[in-house]
Amino acid sequence: MTAITVLVIAVALIAVVTLAKAVRIVPQQRQDVVERLGKYKRTLNPGLNLLVPFIDAVRTKVDMREQVVSFPPQPVITSDNLVVSIDTVLYFKVVDSVRATYEISNFLQAIEQLTVTTLRNVIGSLDLERALTSREEINRHLSGVLDETTGRWGIKVTRVEIKAIEPPPSIRDSMEKQMRAERDRRAAILNAEGLKQSQILTAEGEKQAAVLRADGDRQARILQAEGQAKAIRTVFDAIHQANPSQKVLAYQYLQALPQIANGSANKVWIVPAELTKALEGMGGALGGLAGMVGDAPTPEASKGAGEVEREAAEAAQAAASAAQEIHDEVRVAEAQATGGTPQGLPAPEPVSPASLVNDPADQRERG
């Protein structure tokens, strides 16, 4: 009874092992390479597959997904004899599991060594500055070389990326100083350009303001001159239309004479001896106003004759006083200049206001 039980158990175990050897379940995105008696037989695709027990065997299980490998930093010498350390990242996928199994023993190691040698060849033809700024070019060159070489291995290199390029510490310090100096230079240039533009705009604004001020001043002077010309023209026309006589002009001169004498700029006057005679003549002209031809007083004018005579007397008195003061100042100035007693012009005869207003010639004409 015991022997039969052991035999049954042994047969069951053999059946289970045989079934396990015969049935193979392959997951998605994986292929199994099967050998029969040491020779390639077939490739198992994802799903349920049957094998001949103890005859067929799975050689390799190949992952068909895209894989990424990061290689350690590799020292590379540039064309200007500088040693830089470069890190690379490789993206690839297996497109033919049979060739990836039988064409090369370790395709991952082969890809790594191929990447290093290709990278050294590419970087060796570039200087440091170009190597730092030509990553896209280096990546394309590496991808082309690796894809061409690994194609016969059943591997497709999809992308190669340079993760970092590390120059020596001394070179990094020099590069930092250079970049700092370059930034300072650019900042100085930008500041200078900004100051230049500011000064240009300020100068243009001042120029436009000066032009506008000058134009406004010119327009104001033109308008003022036009106003003065119009006023003079109006006065001139009014004088011509009124046709004033000589006695009115003499009366206006007598009124303006005290203001001329009181000017602050009139320090020394040269008074001619004929001034009194001129005043007497103006008085005579003023006294004979009524006897002039074509100048007969109107009734309205005769009513204010007393007021006119009174104003004329006051004006004559002021003119005589001003003339006397001017004559005295001239004598004092002459005495100070000669150092002696005042000499020079003879003292004019005193002229009374009545003589300027009531001239004998005027009385004779009235009589």
Short mmCIF file of C-alpha atoms in Angstrom, two decimals:
data_model
loop_
_atom_site.label_atom_id
_atom_site.label_comp_id
_atom_site.label_asym_id
_atom_site.label_seq_id
_atom_site.Cartn_x
_atom_site.Cartn_y
_atom_site.Cartn_z
CA MET A 1 0.00 0.00 0.00
CA THR A 2 2.82 2.34 0.80
CA ALA A 3 4.71 1.60 -2.43
CA ILE A 4 1.64 2.27 -4.54
CA THR A 5 1.09 5.59 -2.79
CA VAL A 6 4.66 6.71 -3.39
CA LEU A 7 4.40 5.72 -7.03
CA VAL A 8 1.21 7.70 -7.49
CA ILE A 9 2.77 10.72 -5.86
CA ALA A 10 5.84 10.44 -8.09
CA VAL A 11 3.70 10.16 -11.21
CA ALA A 12 1.71 13.23 -10.11
CA LEU A 13 4.86 15.22 -9.54
CA ILE A 14 6.22 14.24 -12.93
CA ALA A 15 2.94 15.27 -14.54
CA VAL A 16 2.98 18.64 -12.79
CA VAL A 17 6.58 19.31 -13.77
CA THR A 18 5.90 18.26 -17.34
CA LEU A 19 2.88 20.53 -17.52
CA ALA A 20 4.89 23.42 -16.10
CA LYS A 21 7.56 22.83 -18.70
CA ALA A 22 5.03 22.61 -21.48
CA VAL A 23 2.98 25.72 -20.69
CA ARG A 24 4.60 29.19 -20.86
CA ILE A 25 2.76 32.47 -20.23
CA VAL A 26 4.57 35.52 -21.65
CA PRO A 27 3.55 39.02 -20.35
CA GLN A 28 2.91 42.03 -22.57
CA GLN A 29 5.96 43.85 -24.08
CA ARG A 30 8.22 40.84 -23.63
CA GLN A 31 9.52 38.14 -25.94
CA ASP A 32 11.11 34.82 -24.97
CA VAL A 33 13.72 33.20 -27.20
CA VAL A 34 13.20 29.39 -27.26
CA GLU A 35 15.92 26.83 -28.12
CA ARG A 36 15.37 23.20 -28.88
CA LEU A 37 18.27 21.04 -27.96
CA GLY A 38 20.57 24.12 -27.92
CA LYS A 39 19.42 25.54 -31.24
CA TYR A 40 17.13 28.49 -31.82
CA LYS A 41 13.63 27.23 -32.39
CA ARG A 42 11.20 30.13 -32.11
CA THR A 43 10.22 33.32 -30.26
CA LEU A 44 7.36 33.28 -27.82
CA ASN A 45 4.99 36.21 -28.12
CA PRO A 46 2.90 37.62 -25.25
CA GLY A 47 0.19 35.23 -24.13
CA LEU A 48 -0.13 31.44 -23.61
CA ASN A 49 2.46 29.30 -25.36
CA LEU A 50 3.15 25.53 -25.34
CA LEU A 51 6.59 23.96 -25.35
CA VAL A 52 7.88 20.45 -25.68
CA PRO A 53 8.86 19.47 -22.16
CA PHE A 54 12.48 18.74 -21.49
CA ILE A 55 13.33 19.48 -25.14
CA ASP A 56 12.47 23.14 -25.59
CA ALA A 57 14.05 25.69 -23.26
CA VAL A 58 13.80 29.50 -22.92
CA ARG A 59 17.19 31.06 -23.65
CA THR A 60 16.50 34.77 -22.84
CA LYS A 61 13.61 36.95 -21.82
CA VAL A 62 13.88 40.19 -23.77
CA ASP A 63 12.10 43.37 -22.62
CA MET A 64 10.70 45.10 -25.68
CA ARG A 65 9.96 48.44 -23.95
CA GLU A 66 12.09 51.55 -24.43
CA GLN A 67 14.82 51.69 -21.85
CA VAL A 68 16.96 54.49 -20.45
CA VAL A 69 20.54 54.11 -19.27
CA SER A 70 22.62 56.80 -17.54
CA PHE A 71 26.35 56.32 -18.01
CA PRO A 72 28.85 57.54 -15.41
CA PRO A 73 30.90 60.70 -16.13
CA GLN A 74 33.62 60.15 -18.69
CA PRO A 75 36.79 62.32 -18.97
CA VAL A 76 37.11 63.77 -22.48
CA ILE A 77 39.87 65.97 -23.90
CA THR A 78 38.84 68.89 -26.11
CA SER A 79 40.78 70.28 -29.06
CA ASP A 80 42.32 73.00 -26.84
CA ASN A 81 43.73 70.32 -24.46
CA LEU A 82 41.23 70.76 -21.66
CA VAL A 83 39.84 67.76 -19.78
CA VAL A 84 36.09 67.91 -19.27
CA SER A 85 33.78 65.41 -17.61
CA ILE A 86 30.66 64.51 -19.59
CA ASP A 87 27.56 62.66 -18.40
CA THR A 88 25.33 61.05 -21.02
CA VAL A 89 21.87 59.52 -21.00
CA LEU A 90 20.87 56.93 -23.60
CA TYR A 91 17.36 55.92 -24.71
CA PHE A 92 17.00 52.67 -26.70
CA LYS A 93 14.67 49.78 -27.37
CA VAL A 94 15.05 46.22 -28.67
CA VAL A 95 13.34 45.73 -32.02
CA ASP A 96 14.64 42.20 -32.75
CA SER A 97 14.99 39.90 -29.75
CA VAL A 98 16.73 37.15 -31.73
CA ARG A 99 19.55 39.36 -33.01
CA ALA A 100 19.85 41.07 -29.63
CA THR A 101 20.38 37.60 -28.16
CA TYR A 102 22.70 36.00 -30.69
CA GLU A 103 24.49 38.92 -32.40
CA ILE A 104 26.16 40.27 -29.25
CA SER A 105 26.70 38.86 -25.83
CA ASN A 106 25.97 42.04 -23.78
CA PHE A 107 24.42 44.75 -25.86
CA LEU A 108 24.12 47.19 -22.92
CA GLN A 109 27.86 47.17 -22.25
CA ALA A 110 28.54 47.40 -25.96
CA ILE A 111 26.30 50.48 -26.23
CA GLU A 112 28.06 52.12 -23.29
CA GLN A 113 31.53 51.64 -24.74
CA LEU A 114 30.39 52.74 -28.17
CA THR A 115 28.89 55.89 -26.67
CA VAL A 116 32.11 56.73 -24.82
CA THR A 117 34.36 56.27 -27.84
CA THR A 118 32.03 58.22 -30.15
CA LEU A 119 31.75 61.00 -27.59
CA ARG A 120 35.52 61.30 -27.33
CA ASN A 121 35.85 61.50 -31.08
CA VAL A 122 33.23 64.23 -31.32
CA ILE A 123 34.43 66.32 -28.38
CA GLY A 124 38.06 65.94 -29.44
CA SER A 125 37.34 67.93 -32.58
CA LEU A 126 35.74 70.83 -30.68
CA ASP A 127 37.15 73.43 -28.33
CA LEU A 128 35.67 74.04 -24.89
CA GLU A 129 33.50 76.99 -25.82
CA ARG A 130 32.01 75.25 -28.83
CA ALA A 131 31.53 72.02 -26.89
CA LEU A 132 29.54 73.91 -24.27
CA THR A 133 27.32 75.57 -26.87
CA SER A 134 26.92 72.71 -29.37
CA ARG A 135 24.99 70.10 -27.41
CA GLU A 136 22.35 69.64 -30.09
CA GLU A 137 25.01 68.98 -32.70
CA ILE A 138 26.79 66.48 -30.43
CA ASN A 139 23.51 64.70 -29.67
CA ARG A 140 22.64 64.31 -33.35
CA HIS A 141 26.10 62.99 -34.16
CA LEU A 142 25.99 60.46 -31.32
CA SER A 143 22.48 59.32 -32.26
CA GLY A 144 23.49 58.80 -35.90
CA VAL A 145 26.62 56.77 -35.08
CA LEU A 146 24.96 54.64 -32.37
CA ASP A 147 21.86 53.95 -34.45
CA GLU A 148 23.93 52.86 -37.42
CA THR A 149 26.09 50.53 -35.32
CA THR A 150 23.42 49.04 -33.06
CA GLY A 151 21.00 48.43 -35.95
CA ARG A 152 22.62 45.11 -36.77
CA TRP A 153 22.19 44.06 -33.14
CA GLY A 154 18.43 44.46 -33.32
CA ILE A 155 18.54 47.61 -31.13
CA LYS A 156 17.15 51.03 -31.97
CA VAL A 157 18.78 54.06 -30.28
CA THR A 158 15.98 56.61 -30.03
CA ARG A 159 17.75 59.46 -28.26
CA VAL A 160 21.10 60.46 -26.78
CA GLU A 161 21.34 63.38 -24.37
CA ILE A 162 24.36 65.02 -22.76
CA LYS A 163 23.36 65.56 -19.17
CA ALA A 164 26.30 67.67 -18.01
CA ILE A 165 29.66 68.98 -19.21
CA GLU A 166 31.92 69.84 -16.27
CA PRO A 167 35.17 71.72 -17.04
CA PRO A 168 38.05 71.82 -14.50
CA PRO A 169 37.62 74.05 -11.41
CA SER A 170 40.22 76.57 -12.60
CA ILE A 171 38.46 76.88 -15.96
CA ARG A 172 35.12 77.33 -14.21
CA ASP A 173 36.55 80.19 -12.13
CA SER A 174 37.95 81.85 -15.23
CA MET A 175 34.64 81.44 -17.03
CA GLU A 176 32.75 82.93 -14.11
CA LYS A 177 35.05 85.94 -14.04
CA GLN A 178 34.67 86.35 -17.78
CA MET A 179 30.91 86.14 -17.60
CA ARG A 180 30.85 88.61 -14.69
CA ALA A 181 32.99 91.04 -16.66
CA GLU A 182 30.76 90.58 -19.70
CA ARG A 183 27.65 91.28 -17.64
CA ASP A 184 29.26 94.37 -16.13
CA ARG A 185 30.19 95.58 -19.61
CA ARG A 186 26.66 95.06 -20.88
CA ALA A 187 25.24 96.83 -17.84
CA ALA A 188 27.59 99.78 -18.39
CA ILE A 189 26.63 99.93 -22.07
CA LEU A 190 22.93 99.84 -21.23
CA ASN A 191 23.37 102.57 -18.62
CA ALA A 192 25.32 104.71 -21.07
CA GLU A 193 22.69 104.21 -23.77
CA GLY A 194 19.94 105.08 -21.33
CA LEU A 195 21.77 108.24 -20.22
CA LYS A 196 22.38 109.16 -23.86
CA GLN A 197 18.73 108.76 -24.76
CA SER A 198 17.72 110.73 -21.67
CA GLN A 199 20.05 113.60 -22.56
CA ILE A 200 18.87 113.56 -26.18
CA LEU A 201 15.24 113.70 -25.13
CA THR A 202 15.99 116.44 -22.59
CA ALA A 203 17.88 118.49 -25.21
CA GLU A 204 15.06 118.03 -27.72
CA GLY A 205 12.53 119.12 -25.11
CA GLU A 206 14.57 122.19 -24.20
CA LYS A 207 15.01 123.01 -27.89
CA GLN A 208 11.30 122.76 -28.57
CA ALA A 209 10.54 124.81 -25.45
CA ALA A 210 13.04 127.50 -26.51
CA VAL A 211 11.55 127.56 -30.01
CA LEU A 212 8.05 127.86 -28.63
CA ARG A 213 9.11 130.60 -26.20
CA ALA A 214 10.88 132.51 -28.98
CA ASP A 215 7.88 132.14 -31.25
CA GLY A 216 5.57 133.34 -28.49
CA ASP A 217 7.85 136.29 -27.76
CA ARG A 218 7.97 137.14 -31.45
CA GLN A 219 4.19 136.96 -31.76
CA ALA A 220 3.80 139.11 -28.62
CA ARG A 221 6.22 141.72 -29.95
CA ILE A 222 4.49 141.71 -33.32
CA LEU A 223 1.11 142.19 -31.68
CA GLN A 224 2.53 144.90 -29.38
CA ALA A 225 4.15 146.69 -32.31
CA GLU A 226 0.94 146.43 -34.28
CA GLY A 227 -0.96 147.84 -31.32
CA GLN A 228 1.49 150.71 -30.90
CA ALA A 229 1.42 151.41 -34.65
CA LYS A 230 -2.36 151.41 -34.59
CA ALA A 231 -2.39 153.72 -31.57
CA ILE A 232 0.10 156.12 -33.20
CA ARG A 233 -1.85 156.00 -36.42
CA THR A 234 -5.07 156.75 -34.54
CA VAL A 235 -3.47 159.69 -32.67
CA PHE A 236 -1.90 160.98 -35.87
CA ASP A 237 -5.23 160.79 -37.70
CA ALA A 238 -6.99 162.46 -34.81
CA ILE A 239 -4.43 165.32 -34.77
CA HIS A 240 -4.77 165.84 -38.50
CA GLN A 241 -8.54 165.76 -38.34
CA ALA A 242 -8.58 168.23 -35.42
CA ASN A 243 -6.07 170.60 -37.15
CA PRO A 244 -4.67 172.09 -33.87
CA SER A 245 -3.13 175.57 -33.90
CA GLN A 246 0.30 176.61 -32.71
CA LYS A 247 -1.00 178.01 -29.43
CA VAL A 248 -2.28 174.59 -28.35
CA LEU A 249 1.09 172.99 -29.09
CA ALA A 250 2.86 175.74 -27.10
CA TYR A 251 0.52 175.13 -24.18
CA GLN A 252 1.23 171.39 -24.25
CA TYR A 253 4.99 172.11 -24.29
CA LEU A 254 4.65 174.27 -21.17
CA GLN A 255 2.83 171.45 -19.41
CA ALA A 256 5.52 168.88 -20.31
CA LEU A 257 8.52 171.08 -19.42
CA PRO A 258 8.41 170.48 -15.61
CA GLN A 259 8.30 166.72 -16.14
CA ILE A 260 11.34 166.90 -18.41
CA ALA A 261 13.24 168.94 -15.81
CA ASN A 262 12.40 166.49 -12.99
CA GLY A 263 13.91 163.45 -14.78
CA SER A 264 16.39 161.43 -12.67
CA ALA A 265 18.80 161.18 -15.64
CA ASN A 266 18.93 164.93 -16.19
CA LYS A 267 21.91 165.87 -14.01
CA VAL A 268 23.47 168.77 -15.97
CA TRP A 269 21.59 171.00 -18.36
CA ILE A 270 23.06 173.53 -20.78
CA VAL A 271 20.56 176.34 -20.63
CA PRO A 272 20.91 178.86 -23.50
CA ALA A 273 20.51 182.56 -22.83
CA GLU A 274 17.66 182.70 -25.32
CA LEU A 275 15.50 180.43 -23.16
CA THR A 276 13.76 183.35 -21.53
CA LYS A 277 13.14 184.94 -24.88
CA ALA A 278 11.67 181.71 -26.12
CA LEU A 279 9.43 181.58 -23.09
CA GLU A 280 8.40 185.20 -23.72
CA GLY A 281 7.69 184.33 -27.33
CA MET A 282 5.56 181.35 -26.29
CA GLY A 283 3.82 183.59 -23.78
CA GLY A 284 3.15 186.10 -26.52
CA ALA A 285 1.87 183.32 -28.78
CA LEU A 286 -0.27 182.06 -25.94
CA GLY A 287 -1.55 185.55 -25.18
CA GLY A 288 -2.47 186.27 -28.80
CA LEU A 289 -4.58 183.20 -29.30
CA ALA A 290 -7.74 185.17 -29.68
CA GLY A 291 -6.38 187.48 -32.36
CA MET A 292 -5.20 184.76 -34.77
CA VAL A 293 -7.04 184.41 -38.03
CA GLY A 294 -9.51 181.56 -38.20
CA ASP A 295 -9.27 180.83 -34.45
CA ALA A 296 -12.13 182.88 -33.00
CA PRO A 297 -13.33 181.47 -29.70
CA THR A 298 -16.70 179.86 -29.63
CA PRO A 299 -19.22 180.73 -26.94
CA GLU A 300 -18.45 177.50 -25.16
CA ALA A 301 -14.70 178.23 -25.28
CA SER A 302 -15.16 181.82 -23.95
CA LYS A 303 -16.93 180.43 -20.91
CA GLY A 304 -13.78 178.54 -19.90
CA ALA A 305 -11.33 181.28 -20.81
CA GLY A 306 -10.68 182.06 -17.18
CA GLU A 307 -9.84 178.47 -16.41
CA VAL A 308 -7.52 178.21 -19.43
CA GLU A 309 -5.70 181.41 -18.42
CA ARG A 310 -5.33 180.15 -14.88
CA GLU A 311 -3.88 176.82 -16.04
CA ALA A 312 -1.56 178.62 -18.45
CA ALA A 313 -0.32 180.88 -15.63
CA GLU A 314 0.38 177.88 -13.41
CA ALA A 315 2.23 176.08 -16.21
CA ALA A 316 4.29 179.18 -16.94
CA GLN A 317 5.18 179.58 -13.26
CA ALA A 318 6.32 175.93 -13.08
CA ALA A 319 8.37 176.30 -16.27
CA ALA A 320 10.08 179.46 -14.99
CA SER A 321 10.91 177.81 -11.67
CA ALA A 322 12.35 174.76 -13.42
CA ALA A 323 14.46 176.93 -15.71
CA GLN A 324 15.82 178.90 -12.74
CA GLU A 325 16.72 175.69 -10.83
CA ILE A 326 18.46 174.26 -13.90
CA HIS A 327 20.43 177.49 -14.32
CA ASP A 328 21.51 177.42 -10.66
CA GLU A 329 22.65 173.75 -10.95
CA VAL A 330 24.67 174.60 -14.03
CA ARG A 331 26.42 177.49 -12.22
CA VAL A 332 27.23 175.29 -9.21
CA ALA A 333 28.62 172.53 -11.43
CA GLU A 334 30.74 175.05 -13.33
CA ALA A 335 32.10 176.48 -10.06
CA GLN A 336 33.06 172.99 -8.82
CA ALA A 337 34.81 172.25 -12.11
CA THR A 338 36.88 175.54 -12.16
CA GLY A 339 37.51 175.65 -8.42
CA GLY A 340 36.34 179.28 -8.12
CA THR A 341 33.22 181.31 -8.06
CA PRO A 342 30.46 180.37 -10.45
CA GLN A 343 31.05 181.83 -13.87
CA GLY A 344 29.94 181.12 -17.38
CA LEU A 345 26.42 181.68 -18.53
CA PRO A 346 24.85 185.01 -17.55
CA ALA A 347 21.89 184.86 -15.31
CA PRO A 348 18.71 185.07 -17.31
CA GLU A 349 16.37 187.86 -16.66
CA PRO A 350 13.58 186.80 -14.35
CA VAL A 351 10.43 186.06 -16.20
CA SER A 352 7.18 186.41 -14.42
CA PRO A 353 4.27 184.22 -15.21
CA ALA A 354 2.20 187.28 -15.95
CA SER A 355 4.58 188.30 -18.68
CA LEU A 356 4.17 184.90 -20.30
CA VAL A 357 0.43 185.07 -20.18
CA ASN A 358 -0.28 188.82 -20.53
CA ASP A 359 2.11 189.77 -23.30
CA PRO A 360 2.02 193.48 -24.43
CA ALA A 361 1.71 192.39 -28.02
CA ASP A 362 -1.31 190.35 -27.06
CA GLN A 363 -2.81 193.40 -25.26
CA ARG A 364 -2.24 195.57 -28.30
CA GLU A 365 -3.93 192.98 -30.52
CA ARG A 366 -6.84 192.82 -28.12
CA GLY A 367 -7.07 196.63 -27.96
#
